[in-house]
XYZ file of C-alpha atoms in Angstrom:
783
model
C 23.048 3.050 5.124
C 26.012 1.296 4.202
C 26.119 -0.312 7.648
C 22.813 -1.992 7.226
C 24.096 -3.117 3.769
C 27.116 -4.812 4.764
C 25.615 -6.185 8.032
C 27.345 -6.005 11.551
C 30.798 -5.986 10.481
C 33.628 -5.564 13.261
C 36.134 -2.601 12.415
C 39.033 -4.596 12.938
C 40.909 -4.366 9.663
C 44.617 -2.710 10.054
C 44.675 0.729 9.227
C 46.251 1.878 5.847
C 49.686 3.250 5.685
C 48.408 6.538 4.466
C 46.490 6.666 8.004
C 49.403 6.543 9.966
C 51.278 8.840 8.053
C 48.452 11.455 8.060
C 48.258 10.842 11.931
C 44.613 9.703 11.727
C 43.605 7.693 14.758
C 41.674 4.796 14.497
C 38.838 5.833 16.565
C 37.996 8.845 14.175
C 37.739 6.245 11.318
C 35.536 3.876 13.320
C 33.148 7.046 14.464
C 32.958 8.245 10.918
C 31.922 4.704 9.671
C 29.390 4.136 12.780
C 27.737 7.591 11.455
C 26.769 5.958 8.052
C 23.472 4.071 9.033
C 19.718 4.222 7.847
C 19.124 6.891 10.814
C 21.603 9.431 9.644
C 20.655 8.786 5.727
C 16.803 9.386 7.045
C 17.877 12.558 8.444
C 19.831 13.504 5.095
C 16.598 12.605 3.179
C 14.430 14.478 5.286
C 16.484 17.676 4.844
C 16.602 17.173 1.068
C 12.807 16.919 1.133
C 12.857 20.278 2.966
C 15.201 21.481 0.423
C 13.319 20.672 -2.570
C 10.012 21.980 -1.099
C 11.805 25.281 -0.668
C 13.435 25.204 -4.319
C 10.195 24.521 -5.889
C 8.367 26.978 -3.707
C 10.519 29.726 -4.930
C 10.375 28.646 -8.300
C 6.313 28.743 -8.109
C 6.758 32.146 -6.616
C 9.005 33.628 -9.363
C 7.412 32.021 -12.347
C 4.149 30.768 -11.226
C 2.761 27.137 -11.104
C 1.051 27.368 -14.514
C 2.037 24.348 -16.580
C 0.774 25.584 -19.572
C 3.437 28.157 -19.545
C 6.066 25.353 -19.057
C 4.383 23.408 -21.980
C 4.377 26.533 -24.222
C 7.919 27.958 -23.210
C 10.481 25.193 -22.708
C 11.439 21.698 -23.201
C 14.080 18.744 -24.572
C 14.422 16.018 -26.940
C 14.613 12.762 -24.927
C 14.280 9.010 -25.812
C 13.869 8.225 -29.331
C 13.440 12.008 -30.476
C 10.305 12.342 -28.208
C 9.446 15.804 -26.773
C 9.833 16.489 -23.155
C 8.217 20.028 -21.880
C 9.735 21.386 -19.099
C 8.229 20.045 -15.646
C 5.015 18.263 -16.691
C 3.831 15.340 -18.732
C 2.659 15.373 -22.223
C -0.100 13.110 -23.433
C 0.187 11.457 -27.001
C -2.980 12.215 -28.890
C -4.200 9.652 -31.080
C -6.768 10.644 -33.856
C -9.770 8.815 -31.570
C -8.197 10.776 -28.443
C -8.547 14.244 -30.414
C -12.196 13.407 -31.717
C -13.293 12.353 -28.101
C -11.921 15.411 -26.937
C -13.553 17.601 -29.523
C -16.880 15.462 -29.107
C -17.041 15.918 -25.217
C -16.510 19.648 -25.320
C -19.012 19.966 -27.877
C -21.330 17.941 -25.842
C -20.956 20.553 -23.106
C -21.797 23.446 -25.415
C -18.412 24.592 -26.488
C -17.848 25.145 -30.182
C -14.180 24.434 -31.164
C -12.973 26.857 -33.414
C -9.212 26.861 -34.207
C -7.678 29.857 -36.114
C -4.069 29.871 -37.646
C -3.064 33.212 -39.000
C 0.498 34.005 -40.435
C 2.912 33.075 -42.979
C 3.963 29.905 -44.330
C 5.302 28.249 -41.321
C 1.914 29.038 -39.507
C 0.455 27.467 -42.593
C 2.691 24.168 -41.965
C 0.910 24.094 -38.474
C -2.353 24.548 -39.718
C -1.723 21.542 -42.282
C -0.341 19.240 -39.585
C -3.091 19.658 -37.172
C -5.806 19.246 -39.895
C -3.717 15.959 -40.772
C -4.208 14.789 -37.437
C -7.765 15.286 -37.477
C -8.836 13.919 -40.659
C -6.369 11.076 -40.796
C -4.797 11.999 -44.031
C -2.161 13.934 -45.672
C -2.882 17.260 -47.194
C -0.947 18.703 -49.919
C 0.251 22.165 -49.246
C -0.339 24.723 -51.764
C 2.737 26.474 -53.451
C 1.403 29.800 -52.398
C -0.667 29.656 -49.311
C -4.329 30.870 -49.510
C -6.968 30.825 -46.920
C -8.585 27.608 -45.915
C -11.579 26.492 -43.860
C -12.517 23.023 -42.484
C -15.712 22.079 -40.691
C -16.955 19.203 -38.820
C -20.636 19.863 -37.743
C -20.587 16.262 -35.753
C -17.755 17.727 -33.663
C -18.447 21.277 -33.868
C -15.374 22.113 -34.952
C -13.825 24.807 -37.298
C -10.380 24.932 -38.475
C -9.377 28.280 -40.433
C -6.075 29.519 -41.913
C -5.774 33.062 -42.700
C -2.961 33.974 -44.800
C -1.201 36.963 -43.771
C 2.707 37.157 -44.197
C 3.330 40.292 -42.442
C 1.827 42.054 -38.926
C -0.077 44.375 -40.967
C -3.392 46.119 -41.286
C -4.685 42.649 -42.554
C -4.097 40.873 -39.361
C -5.073 43.750 -37.234
C -8.361 43.752 -38.901
C -8.783 39.951 -38.579
C -8.041 40.495 -34.782
C -10.607 43.352 -34.282
C -13.403 40.837 -35.965
C -12.552 38.116 -33.554
C -12.821 40.404 -30.647
C -16.066 41.018 -31.298
C -17.311 37.463 -32.029
C -19.545 35.910 -29.390
C -17.938 33.621 -28.555
C -14.447 34.138 -30.003
C -12.293 31.449 -31.439
C -11.307 29.057 -28.786
C -7.495 29.108 -30.100
C -5.788 31.536 -32.193
C -2.350 30.516 -33.548
C -0.560 33.464 -34.891
C 2.997 34.195 -35.983
C 5.030 36.018 -38.824
C 8.254 37.547 -39.230
C 9.811 35.765 -42.130
C 8.676 37.982 -44.694
C 9.427 41.028 -42.839
C 12.912 39.933 -42.376
C 13.279 39.128 -46.107
C 11.763 42.490 -47.538
C 13.291 44.629 -44.466
C 16.821 44.721 -45.669
C 18.025 44.170 -42.183
C 16.902 48.027 -41.634
C 15.833 49.351 -38.214
C 12.821 50.657 -39.485
C 11.376 47.331 -40.252
C 12.232 46.142 -36.899
C 10.399 49.078 -35.495
C 7.232 49.029 -38.035
C 6.954 45.343 -36.826
C 6.887 46.353 -33.397
C 4.534 49.056 -33.792
C 2.097 46.618 -35.556
C 2.114 43.989 -33.200
C 1.399 46.656 -30.461
C -1.802 47.456 -32.229
C -2.885 44.070 -32.068
C -2.141 43.662 -28.221
C -5.731 45.557 -27.055
C -7.783 43.338 -29.460
C -5.793 39.978 -28.085
C -6.457 40.750 -24.380
C -9.952 41.076 -24.935
C -10.215 37.698 -26.705
C -8.478 36.269 -23.842
C -11.020 37.996 -21.677
C -13.804 36.427 -23.528
C -12.438 32.902 -22.621
C -10.326 32.586 -25.872
C -6.685 31.740 -26.269
C -4.162 33.568 -28.349
C -0.607 31.667 -28.753
C 2.007 33.862 -30.536
C 4.562 31.364 -32.131
C 8.035 32.467 -32.306
C 9.895 32.117 -35.643
C 11.714 28.770 -36.201
C 15.696 28.953 -36.578
C 17.041 28.125 -39.884
C 19.533 25.296 -40.279
C 20.813 26.638 -43.949
C 21.221 30.216 -43.404
C 20.516 32.187 -46.422
C 22.069 35.821 -47.335
C 18.770 37.616 -45.748
C 17.068 35.231 -43.448
C 19.636 34.352 -40.782
C 19.177 32.956 -37.189
C 20.391 36.375 -35.954
C 17.850 38.214 -37.641
C 15.208 35.604 -36.567
C 16.370 36.155 -32.967
C 15.894 39.934 -32.981
C 12.247 39.841 -34.340
C 11.542 37.143 -31.746
C 13.163 39.308 -29.269
C 10.837 42.339 -30.207
C 7.886 40.195 -30.135
C 8.401 38.959 -26.656
C 9.077 42.406 -25.479
C 5.841 43.554 -26.913
C 3.765 40.769 -25.481
C 5.531 40.271 -22.076
C 2.891 42.153 -20.001
C 0.104 41.250 -22.309
C -2.451 38.031 -21.821
C -1.035 36.554 -25.267
C 0.953 33.366 -24.483
C 4.250 33.385 -26.177
C 4.733 30.078 -27.929
C 8.439 29.740 -27.626
C 8.751 25.989 -27.361
C 7.689 25.553 -30.902
C 11.182 26.999 -31.654
C 13.034 24.746 -29.325
C 11.189 21.961 -31.385
C 12.288 23.094 -34.767
C 16.276 23.123 -33.437
C 16.771 19.406 -34.630
C 17.563 17.262 -37.929
C 14.194 15.855 -37.829
C 12.017 16.493 -41.280
C 9.949 19.265 -40.924
C 6.619 17.354 -41.025
C 7.832 15.395 -37.858
C 8.429 18.825 -36.161
C 4.933 20.162 -36.687
C 3.471 16.984 -35.526
C 5.180 17.809 -32.352
C 3.707 21.045 -32.144
C 0.597 19.624 -33.055
C 0.416 17.671 -29.766
C 1.755 20.816 -28.026
C -1.427 22.397 -28.972
C -3.917 19.669 -28.209
C -2.226 19.141 -24.890
C -2.827 22.527 -24.057
C -6.640 22.564 -25.220
C -7.385 18.955 -23.975
C -5.913 17.744 -20.825
C -7.461 19.809 -18.453
C -10.941 18.177 -19.838
C -9.989 14.861 -20.610
C -8.054 13.999 -17.477
C -5.558 11.639 -19.040
C -2.944 10.321 -16.324
C -0.062 10.738 -18.444
C -0.790 14.206 -19.295
C -0.287 16.673 -16.414
C 0.464 19.547 -18.773
C -2.119 22.363 -18.344
C -4.238 19.776 -16.287
C -5.448 20.766 -12.841
C -4.660 18.931 -9.643
C -7.065 16.352 -8.744
C -9.640 17.308 -6.059
C -9.765 15.948 -2.839
C -12.385 14.055 -1.221
C -14.103 14.036 2.248
C -12.614 10.885 2.981
C -8.842 12.249 2.309
C -9.589 15.247 4.551
C -11.096 12.995 7.601
C -7.841 10.682 7.161
C -5.381 13.840 6.920
C -7.175 15.562 10.045
C -6.749 12.366 12.015
C -3.156 11.987 11.037
C -2.471 15.815 11.703
C -4.265 15.623 15.293
C -1.706 12.550 15.981
C 1.327 14.576 14.269
C 0.554 17.274 16.820
C 0.057 15.261 19.627
C 3.103 13.142 19.022
C 5.286 16.209 18.618
C 4.150 17.449 21.947
C 4.926 14.136 23.577
C 8.264 14.114 22.066
C 9.130 17.460 23.192
C 7.825 16.766 26.855
C 9.723 13.639 27.072
C 12.908 15.480 25.892
C 12.358 18.343 28.286
C 11.716 15.751 31.105
C 14.948 13.822 30.541
C 13.152 10.585 29.671
C 14.921 9.890 26.477
C 16.843 7.045 28.170
C 13.761 5.404 29.517
C 11.799 3.032 27.575
C 8.794 4.775 25.745
C 5.503 3.778 26.671
C 2.831 2.087 24.380
C 0.913 5.198 24.087
C 3.924 7.391 23.173
C 4.797 4.600 20.582
C 1.676 4.671 19.049
C 0.953 8.450 18.809
C 4.691 9.214 17.482
C 4.318 6.254 15.010
C 0.923 7.588 13.348
C 2.663 11.250 13.600
C 5.519 9.952 11.532
C 3.052 8.174 8.895
C 1.138 11.424 8.820
C 4.336 13.336 7.666
C 5.180 10.700 5.241
C 1.507 10.562 3.726
C 1.788 14.174 3.130
C 4.847 14.040 1.508
C 3.413 11.249 -0.683
C 0.117 13.430 -1.608
C 2.497 16.404 -2.178
C 4.278 14.377 -4.882
C 1.399 12.753 -6.641
C -1.705 14.429 -6.091
C -0.726 18.179 -6.583
C 1.227 20.006 -9.205
C 3.789 21.309 -6.675
C 6.785 18.959 -7.889
C 7.218 18.412 -11.613
C 6.515 15.603 -13.630
C 8.405 14.123 -16.718
C 6.945 11.149 -19.280
C 8.803 7.847 -19.340
C 10.744 7.147 -22.626
C 11.977 3.866 -23.043
C 15.284 3.191 -24.912
C 17.547 0.211 -24.526
C 20.382 1.891 -23.048
C 18.356 3.728 -20.209
C 17.238 0.239 -19.436
C 20.282 -2.240 -19.455
C 22.770 0.649 -18.014
C 21.098 1.004 -14.726
C 20.657 -2.893 -14.776
C 24.433 -3.368 -15.342
C 25.409 -0.930 -12.537
C 22.910 -2.458 -10.085
C 24.190 -6.078 -10.787
C 27.996 -5.142 -10.351
C 26.957 -3.294 -7.003
C 25.292 -6.354 -5.855
C 28.296 -8.565 -6.725
C 30.447 -5.945 -4.821
C 28.700 -6.812 -1.518
C 28.864 -10.664 -1.882
C 29.559 -12.493 1.292
C 29.369 -15.787 2.887
C 25.932 -16.669 4.528
C 25.349 -18.546 7.872
C 22.646 -20.896 6.200
C 23.253 -23.757 4.067
C 19.783 -25.057 3.132
C 18.194 -24.692 -0.407
C 16.509 -21.372 -0.848
C 17.636 -20.411 2.911
C 16.608 -16.552 4.244
C 19.624 -14.711 3.004
C 18.875 -16.311 -0.425
C 15.421 -15.759 -0.903
C 15.957 -12.096 0.537
C 18.398 -11.572 -1.918
C 16.226 -13.031 -4.911
C 13.390 -10.744 -3.934
C 15.635 -8.058 -3.639
C 17.360 -7.907 -7.059
C 13.859 -8.924 -8.616
C 12.403 -5.755 -7.093
C 15.385 -3.653 -8.301
C 14.832 -4.764 -11.695
C 11.245 -4.385 -11.522
C 11.870 -0.625 -10.370
C 14.046 0.042 -13.328
C 11.751 -1.648 -15.541
C 8.829 0.850 -14.362
C 11.142 3.803 -14.320
C 12.193 3.529 -17.871
C 8.787 2.437 -19.292
C 10.205 -0.762 -20.748
C 6.731 -2.375 -20.933
C 6.670 -1.286 -24.353
C 9.557 -3.887 -24.974
C 7.355 -7.131 -25.468
C 10.797 -9.289 -24.689
C 11.502 -7.480 -21.669
C 7.732 -7.627 -20.391
C 7.861 -11.359 -20.809
C 10.994 -11.882 -18.448
C 9.713 -9.160 -15.997
C 6.584 -11.671 -15.781
C 8.596 -14.396 -14.983
C 10.373 -12.098 -11.957
C 7.040 -11.273 -10.568
C 5.691 -14.791 -10.953
C 9.051 -15.939 -9.277
C 8.300 -13.684 -6.335
C 4.918 -15.467 -5.989
C 6.703 -18.535 -5.925
C 8.672 -17.542 -3.301
C 5.716 -16.624 -1.226
C 4.044 -19.945 -1.729
C 7.391 -21.708 -0.743
C 8.031 -19.741 2.106
C 4.496 -19.702 3.753
C 4.308 -23.715 3.110
C 7.610 -24.068 4.785
C 6.783 -21.932 7.925
C 3.379 -23.648 8.376
C 5.204 -27.153 8.062
C 7.719 -26.712 10.725
C 5.614 -24.437 12.915
C 2.585 -24.987 15.086
C 1.357 -21.257 15.678
C -1.335 -21.308 12.578
C -4.026 -19.533 14.441
C -5.892 -16.280 13.681
C -3.161 -14.250 15.300
C -0.575 -15.463 13.051
C -3.159 -14.905 9.930
C -3.638 -11.241 10.844
C -0.275 -10.449 11.707
C 0.898 -11.265 8.142
C -1.833 -9.612 6.364
C -1.280 -6.478 8.238
C 2.502 -6.163 7.198
C 1.217 -6.923 3.607
C -1.481 -4.224 3.557
C -0.830 -1.790 6.037
C 1.038 0.732 3.977
C -1.378 0.025 0.779
C -4.683 0.653 3.181
C -3.352 4.011 4.250
C -2.122 5.085 0.805
C -5.915 4.079 -0.600
C -7.436 6.534 2.147
C -5.023 9.338 1.788
C -4.437 9.058 -2.040
C -7.927 8.290 -3.301
C -6.945 5.242 -4.929
C -8.751 1.804 -5.206
C -7.477 -1.283 -3.390
C -6.771 -2.695 -6.938
C -4.453 0.417 -7.864
C -1.629 -1.390 -6.134
C -2.713 -4.593 -7.759
C 0.584 -6.560 -6.514
C -0.541 -6.323 -2.702
C -4.132 -7.520 -3.515
C -2.621 -10.616 -5.652
C -0.122 -11.345 -2.703
C -2.812 -10.981 0.029
C -5.294 -13.350 -2.001
C -3.027 -16.394 -2.754
C -1.661 -16.183 1.027
C -4.759 -16.148 2.348
C -6.206 -19.170 0.042
C -2.989 -21.263 0.829
C -3.039 -20.588 4.458
C -6.846 -21.469 4.641
C -6.021 -24.745 2.619
C -3.135 -25.908 4.674
C -4.656 -24.821 7.962
C -7.966 -26.788 7.495
C -8.566 -29.802 9.255
C -6.916 -32.238 9.326
C -3.852 -29.767 10.086
C -0.707 -31.124 8.560
C 2.606 -30.541 9.888
C 6.013 -32.255 10.205
C 5.160 -33.481 13.681
C 1.736 -34.858 12.318
C 3.448 -36.671 9.677
C 5.830 -38.333 11.915
C 3.187 -39.794 14.151
C 0.917 -40.577 11.279
C 2.248 -41.212 7.861
C -1.215 -40.912 6.659
C -1.029 -37.189 6.741
C 1.160 -37.240 3.705
C -1.707 -38.255 1.739
C -4.161 -35.551 3.347
C -1.629 -32.811 1.940
C -1.195 -34.084 -1.284
C -5.330 -34.121 -1.277
C -5.268 -30.733 -0.087
C -2.963 -29.463 -2.949
C -5.061 -31.252 -5.213
C -7.977 -29.259 -3.986
C -6.586 -26.433 -4.352
C -5.470 -26.779 -7.840
C -8.952 -27.632 -8.867
C -10.506 -24.740 -7.049
C -8.499 -22.598 -9.378
C -9.032 -24.381 -12.280
C -12.850 -24.209 -11.731
C -12.427 -20.515 -10.981
C -10.612 -20.210 -14.381
C -13.064 -22.404 -16.490
C -16.027 -20.627 -15.532
C -16.004 -16.712 -15.930
C -19.557 -16.890 -14.272
C -18.616 -18.394 -11.190
C -15.510 -16.313 -10.918
C -17.865 -13.194 -11.052
C -20.086 -14.757 -8.550
C -17.146 -15.084 -5.938
C -15.264 -11.705 -6.433
C -18.218 -9.332 -7.489
C -20.165 -10.019 -4.428
C -20.803 -7.091 -1.657
C -19.252 -6.167 0.248
C -15.732 -7.497 -0.651
C -16.422 -6.689 -4.342
C -14.744 -3.243 -3.522
C -11.489 -5.200 -2.993
C -11.373 -6.410 -6.571
C -12.725 -3.613 -8.732
C -11.196 -0.477 -10.102
C -12.455 2.934 -9.987
C -14.871 2.210 -12.803
C -16.562 -0.521 -11.236
C -14.512 -3.201 -13.501
C -13.337 -6.708 -12.440
C -11.347 -7.218 -15.779
C -8.021 -6.028 -14.314
C -8.527 -8.360 -11.248
C -9.167 -11.215 -13.810
C -6.253 -10.485 -15.941
C -3.659 -10.374 -12.766
C -5.437 -13.202 -10.962
C -5.273 -15.648 -14.354
C -1.877 -14.573 -15.287
C -0.316 -16.162 -12.032
C -2.870 -18.320 -10.807
C -0.639 -21.344 -10.010
C 2.376 -19.413 -9.031
C 1.662 -19.640 -5.227
C 0.826 -23.357 -5.630
C 3.756 -24.173 -7.606
C 5.866 -22.656 -4.821
C 3.976 -24.857 -2.094
C 4.578 -28.074 -4.394
C 8.088 -27.275 -4.683
C 8.442 -26.906 -1.010
C 6.591 -30.254 -0.176
C 8.975 -31.913 -2.976
C 12.058 -30.730 -1.371
C 11.071 -31.487 2.323
C 10.123 -35.110 1.175
C 13.538 -35.352 -0.813
C 15.419 -33.866 2.277
C 13.436 -36.317 4.456
C 14.423 -39.343 2.241
C 18.282 -38.024 2.315
C 17.656 -37.485 -1.512
C 19.471 -34.070 -1.239
C 21.721 -32.946 1.613
C 21.927 -29.371 2.425
C 23.104 -29.551 5.827
C 26.534 -28.663 4.968
C 28.758 -26.447 2.270
C 28.986 -29.618 -0.349
C 26.915 -29.794 -3.604
C 23.850 -31.152 -3.496
C 24.413 -34.348 -5.688
C 27.550 -36.156 -6.752
C 29.544 -34.821 -9.704
C 27.778 -36.871 -12.529
C 24.143 -36.416 -11.307
C 24.898 -32.471 -10.749
C 26.267 -32.303 -14.578
C 23.229 -33.866 -15.869
C 20.858 -31.806 -13.857
C 22.951 -28.793 -14.710
C 22.582 -29.681 -18.339
C 18.926 -30.161 -18.127
C 18.275 -26.888 -16.226
C 20.060 -24.726 -18.921
C 18.144 -26.540 -21.707
C 14.716 -25.798 -19.643
C 15.911 -22.276 -19.074
C 16.935 -21.559 -22.503
C 13.688 -22.835 -24.071
C 11.645 -20.715 -21.873
C 14.045 -17.737 -22.501
C 13.694 -18.451 -26.384
C 9.747 -18.554 -26.277
C 9.882 -15.143 -24.313
C 11.850 -13.652 -27.207
C 10.250 -15.287 -29.920
C 6.475 -14.753 -29.062
C 4.765 -12.318 -31.157
C 1.911 -10.698 -28.969
C 1.341 -10.242 -25.191
C -1.925 -12.305 -25.421
C -0.043 -15.156 -26.858
C 2.956 -14.926 -24.291
C 0.370 -14.246 -21.351
C -1.684 -17.242 -22.350
C 1.207 -19.781 -21.801
C 2.732 -18.147 -18.942
C 0.898 -19.414 -16.510
C 1.349 -23.359 -17.257
C 5.123 -22.860 -17.987
C 6.446 -20.354 -15.634
C 7.510 -23.061 -13.275
C 10.170 -24.193 -15.421
C 12.314 -21.000 -15.497
C 11.632 -20.414 -12.015
C 12.416 -23.885 -10.732
C 15.604 -24.042 -13.009
C 16.788 -20.588 -11.879
C 16.599 -22.083 -8.184
C 18.114 -25.126 -9.001
C 21.111 -23.454 -10.629
C 21.483 -21.192 -7.632
C 21.401 -24.046 -5.235
C 23.157 -27.215 -6.587
C 26.913 -25.877 -6.081
C 27.739 -25.400 -2.548
C 29.807 -22.331 -3.272
C 27.041 -20.588 -4.957
C 24.322 -21.766 -2.040
C 26.244 -20.411 0.806
C 27.222 -16.938 -0.587
C 24.911 -14.248 -1.462
C 24.939 -10.575 -2.145
C 23.963 -8.431 0.998
C 23.363 -5.542 -1.044
C 20.391 -7.445 -2.838
C 19.250 -8.978 0.649
C 19.200 -5.655 2.258
C 16.400 -4.555 -0.608
C 14.632 -8.124 -0.308
C 13.447 -6.904 3.109
C 11.338 -4.527 1.913
C 10.050 -5.485 -1.527
C 6.236 -4.500 -1.098
C 7.075 -1.386 0.620
C 9.408 -0.702 -2.426
C 6.636 -1.736 -4.692
C 3.915 0.509 -3.459
C 6.000 3.564 -2.692
C 7.406 3.800 -6.092
C 4.082 4.829 -7.462
C 3.866 8.096 -5.494
C 7.532 9.417 -4.538
C 9.700 7.880 -7.447
C 7.168 7.598 -10.366
C 4.346 9.923 -10.722
C 0.994 10.141 -12.170
C -0.155 6.837 -11.263
C 2.910 5.314 -12.774
C 2.919 6.783 -16.119
C 5.727 9.297 -15.332
C 8.626 10.244 -13.310
C 8.770 12.464 -10.415
C 11.085 15.451 -11.062
C 12.722 17.050 -7.802
C 15.549 18.482 -9.557
C 14.916 19.676 -13.316
C 17.359 19.580 -15.802
C 19.649 16.715 -14.316
C 17.829 13.975 -15.100
C 20.199 11.219 -13.865
C 20.898 13.120 -10.769
C 17.360 13.538 -10.069
C 16.717 9.625 -10.236
C 19.428 9.034 -8.015
C 18.266 11.548 -5.388
C 14.695 10.562 -5.482
C 15.578 6.945 -5.583
C 17.582 7.730 -2.266
C 14.610 9.345 -0.547
C 12.329 6.670 -1.861
C 14.319 3.834 -0.122
C 14.686 5.949 2.971
C 10.992 6.473 3.040
C 10.424 2.582 2.271
C 12.783 1.990 5.379
C 10.852 3.925 7.582
C 7.481 2.470 6.484
C 8.521 -0.913 7.376
C 9.729 0.284 10.861
C 6.222 1.917 11.462
C 4.469 -1.247 10.457
C 6.640 -3.432 12.818
C 5.866 -0.752 15.396
C 1.967 -0.609 14.644
C 1.815 -4.419 14.467
C 1.318 -4.928 18.305
C -1.562 -2.491 18.484
C -3.197 -3.662 15.460
C -2.822 -7.170 15.945
C -2.120 -8.248 19.544
C -1.090 -11.554 20.874
C -4.498 -12.227 22.247
C -6.869 -13.865 19.452
C -9.976 -12.023 21.460
C -8.231 -8.720 21.286
C -7.504 -9.335 17.515
C -11.168 -9.802 16.832
C -11.938 -6.648 18.960
C -9.851 -4.741 16.649
C -11.122 -6.265 13.656
C -14.766 -5.427 14.497
C -13.533 -1.789 15.134
C -11.876 -1.590 11.670
C -15.262 -3.002 9.877
C -17.100 -0.349 11.911
C -14.740 2.218 10.271
C -15.150 0.935 6.794
C -19.051 0.362 7.057
C -19.436 4.376 6.643
C -16.785 4.378 3.724
C -18.517 1.617 2.182
C -22.001 3.006 2.303
C -20.571 6.334 0.993
C -19.078 4.474 -2.136
C -22.097 2.189 -2.467
C -20.473 -1.174 -1.402
C -23.749 -2.085 0.157
C-alpha cells in the first residue's frame, strides 16, 4: 500500500553503501518495493481476518460464547478508572435506566427479587445496590443485620441476610429459596472472611468451609433450574494485610470455592475481586459491582446499544436473509467463473462484462458477511469507548507527523486544487475516525472543532460541484445518478445487510441531499456555465439569483418546522429521513446544523472564479496570490478570524448554545483555513500524499468504521485481539482501510452497470431499482 501512498515513484535512487557491501542487487530491492501495494495488503488483510475467525472460534469452543461469564469473570480498568469487562461492553445504568428495567420486567409479570446473603462485604454490595435504586446514601450498621426493601410499583424486593459463615443458617436459607415458586431472581452469596479470622489458618477450617459449601450446591442448582440466578462472590483482596486475614489465605478459600462450584450451575463472580484491586475508595468499588450486577440482569431485556454483556445477538430479518441469499448465489457463481477462467488459461484476456459484474458482487457479498460477523453477532468481542486527553491527542500527533513525512510537490497550482482538496478530506477524515474511536464527543471543545471539520467537508463538496458544473457541460441525468451511486452504493447495501435505516449513516444522507439540491438549482434553466457567461454577461445575474433562491428556500425550511415536516415526512421518501422509531428529529438536527455549509462552498467558488477572471487572484504559477503587503494584512485578518472562532468554540458552555451559532459562523474558520493554506505559493503547491490517499475514500471510511472498526452502532470498539488494545486498534484499522479500498474499487466496477452512459438505460435501471424497493417499502409501511 505504501506504493499507492507515495505515488508512482521511479526507483532511481542510488544504492546504499551497505547494499554494495552485502552484495545485494538493485533488482531485488526494487522487486521488494513493488510487492508493497494495495493488492498484496488486501491479501494480508484477508489472511488476518481468516486467522482471527479461527482464533475466536477456538476461544468459543474452549470457553464458550456466553458474554455473561466474561462479565462476571474478568476485566480491567481503563480510562478514568472505568471498569472494562473482558470482551463485551457494559452499559452504565442510571437510576432512571434501572427503574425502567424493573418496570419493564414487572409489566411482563416478573417479580424482581434480589437477595444478598453473606458477610459484611456482601452487605456493602447490598447497600450500594440499594443506594443506586433509591438515589440516597444508606448508613451502614456497625454490626450487619437482616434488611428488607420493597417497592410495590416495580414489584421489587431487595433483601440482605446476614450469614458471615457458610453454615447451617446459609444452607437452610437456600433450602427455603429452592422450594419458593418462583425463586429469587438473583442471589448474591459470599462468605469467607470470618472463617479465615477464626480458623487460625488450620486445614480443618478450610475443609469445613469446603464441606458446607458442597452442601449448598444441590439447592443452588435447583434454583438455577427454576430460572433463578445464583452468583458466588469471591472474597476481595486486602490492601493492608493483618495478622490473620492475608491475601494468601483469601486466595486459599477462593480456590476452594472455585473447585467446589466448578461443575455446578452457579456463576462464580470473580470480577468483583478484580474490581477491588485498586486504590479507589470502597464505595466506588461497590458501585462498579452494582453496575456489573445490573448489566447481568437487565441487558438482554433492555437492548441498550452500548451494553453487549449478557445480551443476545440481534435477530436477523427476512430482508437480510433475501439479501445475503442473493449475494451468496453471486459468490458461488463468481467463484465458479474465476476457477473456469483460470483453468482455461484466460487470465491474460480482458474479462467480460458478466464476469466483472458477478465477481464484483461475489466480493461484495464476502465483505458484507464480514461486516455482519463483526457487528451483528457476538462472535468477535467488543469494548466500551473511554475518552482521555492522551488517548485522543497522542494518535492525532502520530498521524500528523506521518502526514508531514509524506509531503511532496503537487503538479497543480490552482487554489484548492485536487491534491489539496483530497489532502483536506483525508486528514479531516482521520481526525474524525480518532474522534469516534476514543469517544471524544464527551469533550465539548473537541466536539465543536470536529463539527467545523464536518462543515468544511460539506463546504468542499459545494465548492467542488459548483466548480465542475461551471466548467463542464455534462450535467444531465447520467452525471447526476453517477454521483448519487458513488455516494450511496456502500450505504444502501449496508442498510439491506445490517438492518439499519438510511439515517443511521447520517453523513451520507446529508451529503446526498445537499448535492441533489445544489445540482438541481445550478442545472435548472437558464443553465449557467463559464461558456454561457462569456456569450451573455447577464448569466452572471441569473447565477446570483439562483444562489439567492437557494438560501431563501433553506431559510423557509428552517423558519417553519411545519413546512419542513410536510417536505420530509411525506410518503414514500419519508423512509429516507426518519430513524427506526419513525422519528424525524435526528434529520432535523443534522440538517439545520449544516444547512448553509454546502451553499457557502458554492458562493466561495463563485467569488473565487470571479476574482480569477478579473485578475484579482493569480494562481496559474507557484508565486503568492497577492503582493507582500496585501498578503501580510490578509494573513493577519485570517488569524484573527480563526482565533475568534476557536475562542468561541472553547468558551461556549453547552452544545445547544454552540450549535445555534455554528451554522451562521462556520464559514469564517473554514474560509480562513483555506486562505492560509493557499495564500503562499510554497504551501499551495505542496501537499501530503499520505492524507491525500485517505482523501480519495472519505465516505467509504466514514461508513465502514461503524461495523469493522467501531462496534455496536458506534458505541464501542471492535476487539479482534483481546488483551492488546493498541495493537488491536492498529490491526483493525489496517483491515478497515483495506476493506474501504476494495469497496471503492467495487463501486467503480459496478458503476457502469448501475448507471450506463445512455440516459434511457439509466431510467430503465431506476425503474428496476424502484420495483425492488416497493415490496420492501410495503413491508415496512412506507406506503
